CSV table of C-alpha atoms in Angstrom, one decimal:
chain,number,residue,atom,x,y,z
A,1,MET,CA,-7.2,-21.5,-23.2
A,2,ILE,CA,-8.6,-18.5,-21.4
A,3,ASP,CA,-6.6,-15.3,-21.3
A,4,ASN,CA,-8.2,-12.5,-19.3
A,5,ALA,CA,-5.2,-10.2,-19.1
A,6,ASN,CA,-6.7,-7.3,-21.1
A,7,LEU,CA,-9.9,-7.3,-19.0
A,8,ILE,CA,-8.0,-7.6,-15.8
A,9,LYS,CA,-5.6,-4.7,-16.6
A,10,LYS,CA,-8.7,-2.4,-16.7
A,11,LEU,CA,-9.4,-3.2,-13.1
A,12,LEU,CA,-5.9,-2.4,-11.8
A,13,ASN,CA,-4.9,1.0,-10.6
A,14,PHE,CA,-1.7,2.1,-8.9
A,15,GLU,CA,-2.4,5.5,-7.3
A,16,SER,CA,-0.1,5.4,-4.3
A,17,GLU,CA,3.5,4.3,-3.9
A,18,GLY,CA,3.6,0.7,-2.7
A,19,ASP,CA,0.3,-0.4,-4.2
A,20,PHE,CA,0.2,-4.0,-5.5
A,21,TYR,CA,-2.1,-6.9,-6.4
A,22,MET,CA,-1.3,-10.5,-5.5
A,23,LEU,CA,-1.0,-12.9,-8.4
A,24,TYR,CA,-0.7,-16.7,-7.9
A,25,VAL,CA,0.1,-19.6,-10.2
A,26,LEU,CA,-2.0,-22.3,-8.6
A,27,LYS,CA,-2.4,-26.0,-9.3
A,28,ARG,CA,-5.8,-27.1,-8.1
A,29,LYS,CA,-6.4,-30.6,-6.9
A,30,LYS,CA,-9.0,-31.4,-9.6
A,31,ASP,CA,-6.3,-30.5,-12.2
A,32,GLN,CA,-3.7,-32.9,-10.7
A,33,SER,CA,-2.9,-36.4,-11.9
A,34,GLU,CA,-3.9,-39.4,-9.7
A,35,GLY,CA,-0.4,-39.7,-8.1
A,36,GLU,CA,-0.2,-36.0,-7.3
A,37,ARG,CA,-3.6,-36.0,-5.5
A,38,ASP,CA,-2.1,-37.9,-2.6
A,39,ASN,CA,-0.6,-34.8,-1.2
A,40,HIS,CA,-3.9,-33.8,0.4
A,41,GLN,CA,-3.6,-30.1,-0.7
A,42,SER,CA,-6.6,-28.8,-2.5
A,43,VAL,CA,-4.5,-26.1,-4.0
A,44,ARG,CA,-0.7,-26.0,-4.5
A,45,THR,CA,1.0,-22.6,-5.1
A,46,ILE,CA,3.6,-22.9,-7.8
A,47,LYS,CA,4.7,-19.2,-7.6
A,48,SER,CA,3.3,-15.9,-6.3
A,49,TYR,CA,3.9,-12.3,-7.5
A,50,CYS,CA,3.3,-8.8,-6.1
A,51,ILE,CA,2.2,-7.0,-9.2
A,52,GLU,CA,3.2,-3.4,-8.8
A,53,SER,CA,2.3,-1.9,-12.2
A,54,ILE,CA,0.8,-2.8,-15.5
A,55,GLU,CA,4.4,-2.8,-16.9
A,56,HIS,CA,5.4,-5.3,-14.2
A,57,LEU,CA,2.5,-7.6,-15.2
A,58,ASP,CA,3.4,-7.3,-18.9
A,59,LYS,CA,7.1,-8.1,-18.2
A,60,ARG,CA,6.2,-11.2,-16.2
A,61,TYR,CA,3.3,-12.4,-18.3
A,62,ASP,CA,5.1,-14.8,-20.7
A,63,GLU,CA,6.8,-16.4,-17.6
A,64,ILE,CA,3.4,-16.8,-15.9
A,65,LYS,CA,1.8,-18.4,-19.0
A,66,GLN,CA,4.8,-20.8,-19.4
A,67,LEU,CA,4.5,-21.9,-15.7
A,68,CYS,CA,0.8,-22.5,-16.2
A,69,GLU,CA,1.5,-24.7,-19.3
A,70,MET,CA,4.4,-26.5,-17.7
A,71,PHE,CA,2.6,-27.3,-14.4
A,72,LYS,CA,-0.9,-27.6,-15.8
A,73,ALA,CA,-1.8,-24.8,-13.4
A,74,ARG,CA,-3.9,-21.6,-13.5
A,75,ALA,CA,-3.0,-18.0,-12.9
A,76,TYR,CA,-5.3,-16.1,-10.5
A,77,ILE,CA,-5.1,-12.4,-9.5
A,78,HIS,CA,-6.7,-10.5,-6.6
A,79,VAL,CA,-8.6,-7.5,-7.8
A,80,GLN,CA,-8.5,-6.0,-4.3
A,81,LYS,CA,-5.5,-3.7,-4.1
A,82,GLN,CA,-3.1,-3.8,-1.1
A,83,ASN,CA,-0.2,-1.6,-0.1
A,84,HIS,CA,3.3,-2.6,1.0
A,85,LYS,CA,3.2,-0.1,3.9
A,86,ASP,CA,0.1,-1.7,5.4
A,87,VAL,CA,1.5,-5.2,4.9
A,88,SER,CA,4.9,-4.2,6.5
A,89,LEU,CA,3.2,-2.7,9.6
A,90,ASN,CA,1.0,-5.7,10.1
A,91,MET,CA,4.0,-8.0,9.6
A,92,MET,CA,5.8,-6.3,12.5
A,93,VAL,CA,2.8,-6.8,14.8
A,94,ASP,CA,2.4,-10.4,13.7
A,95,LEU,CA,6.1,-11.1,14.0
A,96,ALA,CA,6.2,-9.9,17.6
A,97,GLN,CA,3.1,-12.0,18.4
A,98,ARG,CA,4.6,-15.1,16.9
A,99,ILE,CA,7.9,-14.7,18.7
A,100,GLN,CA,6.1,-14.1,22.0
A,101,ASN,CA,4.1,-17.3,21.4
A,102,GLY,CA,7.3,-19.3,20.8
A,103,ARG,CA,7.1,-19.5,17.0
A,104,HIS,CA,10.6,-18.7,15.6
A,105,ASN,CA,10.2,-20.0,12.1
A,106,GLN,CA,8.7,-17.1,10.1
A,107,LYS,CA,8.3,-18.9,6.8
A,108,GLY,CA,5.0,-17.8,5.2
A,109,LEU,CA,4.6,-14.6,7.4
A,110,PHE,CA,4.2,-12.3,4.3
A,111,ASP,CA,1.5,-14.6,2.7
A,112,SER,CA,-0.3,-15.0,6.0
A,113,VAL,CA,-0.5,-11.2,6.6
A,114,VAL,CA,-1.5,-10.5,3.0
A,115,GLY,CA,-4.3,-13.0,3.3
A,116,GLN,CA,-5.6,-11.5,6.5
A,117,ILE,CA,-5.5,-7.7,6.3
A,118,LYS,CA,-8.2,-5.5,4.9
A,119,THR,CA,-7.8,-4.6,1.3
A,120,GLN,CA,-8.0,-1.0,-0.1
A,121,GLU,CA,-10.7,-1.8,-2.6
A,122,LYS,CA,-14.0,-3.5,-1.7
A,123,ARG,CA,-14.6,-5.7,-4.7
A,124,TRP,CA,-16.5,-8.9,-4.6
A,125,ILE,CA,-16.6,-11.9,-7.0
A,126,VAL,CA,-19.9,-13.5,-7.8
A,127,ASP,CA,-19.0,-17.0,-9.1
A,128,ILE,CA,-21.5,-18.2,-11.8
A,129,ASP,CA,-21.3,-21.7,-13.1
A,130,THR,CA,-23.2,-21.2,-16.4
A,131,THR,CA,-22.1,-20.2,-19.9
A,132,ASP,CA,-25.6,-18.8,-20.6
A,133,TYR,CA,-24.8,-15.2,-21.1
A,134,HIS,CA,-28.5,-14.3,-20.9
A,135,ALA,CA,-28.6,-15.6,-17.3
A,136,VAL,CA,-25.4,-13.6,-16.6
A,137,THR,CA,-27.1,-10.4,-17.9
A,138,GLU,CA,-30.2,-11.1,-15.8
A,139,LEU,CA,-28.1,-11.6,-12.7
A,140,SER,CA,-26.1,-8.4,-13.3
A,141,GLN,CA,-29.3,-6.4,-13.7
A,142,PHE,CA,-30.6,-7.9,-10.4
A,143,ILE,CA,-27.4,-6.9,-8.6
A,144,THR,CA,-27.7,-3.4,-9.9
A,145,SER,CA,-31.3,-3.1,-8.6
A,146,LEU,CA,-30.1,-3.9,-5.1
A,147,ARG,CA,-29.0,-1.3,-2.5
A,148,PRO,CA,-27.0,0.9,-2.6
A,149,GLU,CA,-28.1,2.6,-5.8
A,150,GLY,CA,-25.9,2.6,-8.8
A,151,VAL,CA,-24.2,0.2,-11.2
A,152,LYS,CA,-22.3,-2.5,-9.2
A,153,VAL,CA,-21.0,-5.0,-11.8
A,154,GLU,CA,-17.6,-3.6,-13.0
A,155,TYR,CA,-16.5,-6.5,-15.2
A,156,VAL,CA,-17.5,-10.0,-16.4
A,157,ILE,CA,-14.5,-12.3,-16.4
A,158,PRO,CA,-14.8,-15.7,-18.2
A,159,THR,CA,-13.8,-18.8,-16.2
A,160,LYS,CA,-13.6,-22.5,-17.2
A,161,ASN,CA,-17.2,-23.2,-16.2
A,162,GLY,CA,-18.9,-19.9,-16.4
A,163,TYR,CA,-18.1,-16.3,-15.3
A,164,HIS,CA,-16.9,-14.2,-12.4
A,165,LEU,CA,-18.8,-11.0,-11.9
A,166,ILE,CA,-16.5,-8.4,-10.4
A,167,THR,CA,-18.8,-6.2,-8.3
A,168,LYS,CA,-18.9,-3.4,-5.8
A,169,ARG,CA,-20.7,-4.1,-2.5
A,170,PHE,CA,-24.4,-4.8,-2.6
A,171,ASP,CA,-27.2,-6.1,-0.3
A,172,VAL,CA,-26.2,-9.8,0.1
A,173,MET,CA,-29.3,-10.7,2.2
A,174,GLU,CA,-31.6,-9.7,-0.6
A,175,PHE,CA,-29.4,-11.4,-3.2
A,176,LYS,CA,-29.4,-14.7,-1.3
A,177,LYS,CA,-33.2,-14.7,-1.2
A,178,LYS,CA,-33.3,-15.0,-5.0
A,179,TYR,CA,-30.0,-16.8,-5.6
A,180,PRO,CA,-29.2,-18.9,-2.5
A,181,ASP,CA,-26.8,-21.2,-4.3
A,182,ILE,CA,-24.6,-18.6,-6.0
A,183,ASP,CA,-21.3,-18.0,-4.2
A,184,ILE,CA,-20.2,-14.5,-3.3
A,185,GLN,CA,-16.4,-14.4,-2.7
A,186,LYS,CA,-15.3,-11.3,-0.7
A,187,LYS,CA,-11.6,-12.0,-0.7
A,188,ASN,CA,-10.8,-14.4,-3.5
A,189,PRO,CA,-8.9,-13.9,-6.7
A,190,THR,CA,-10.3,-14.2,-10.2
A,191,LEU,CA,-9.0,-16.1,-13.2
A,192,LEU,CA,-6.2,-14.4,-15.2
A,193,TYR,CA,-5.0,-17.3,-17.4
A,194,LEU,CA,-6.1,-20.9,-18.0
A,195,PRO,CA,-3.5,-22.8,-20.3
A,196,ASN,CA,-4.1,-25.0,-23.3
A,197,SER,CA,-2.9,-28.0,-21.1
A,198,LEU,CA,-6.1,-27.6,-19.0
A,199,ASP,CA,-8.5,-26.7,-21.8
A,200,ILE,CA,-10.3,-30.1,-21.7
């Protein structure tokens, strides 16, 4: 089991009315049984939440953990804040465009817009598949040495096979010269909870 709730809460801030972070309970294909893998989806969303405060996360957390256990799923949360006002305005534009193009079924409009619009916080996730914390420290120091000046690694989040470094922006070109195989995810969520049922 991995429970990153206390680390994640330190990354969340709700300064303006309507701020939220998207949270997903996801069943990944590699965690599915043989029979389930026939559905061709690499990831299946069990449930999604718009987390609007720390209290909201606390209130729903037992339910999120139970869903993870029951479905052998993982909970992921975006650490890039969004706002309902921005999403609503973009939904209006998208809705008009869809209707104009002859699409009258609007199922999934909210999720589509949330996945496309710019976020209010520029945080990246550096996905490291090693449990060697010395290597993680070395990598963090290298990222800090890159432009622009200043500390860029905000938090180190444990994952099943390693760590996610939650970072501010840095010089990706220079980073890729030294670490060409390490993935930088600019709009992906990080691991919030991995249940006992997947702790293999």
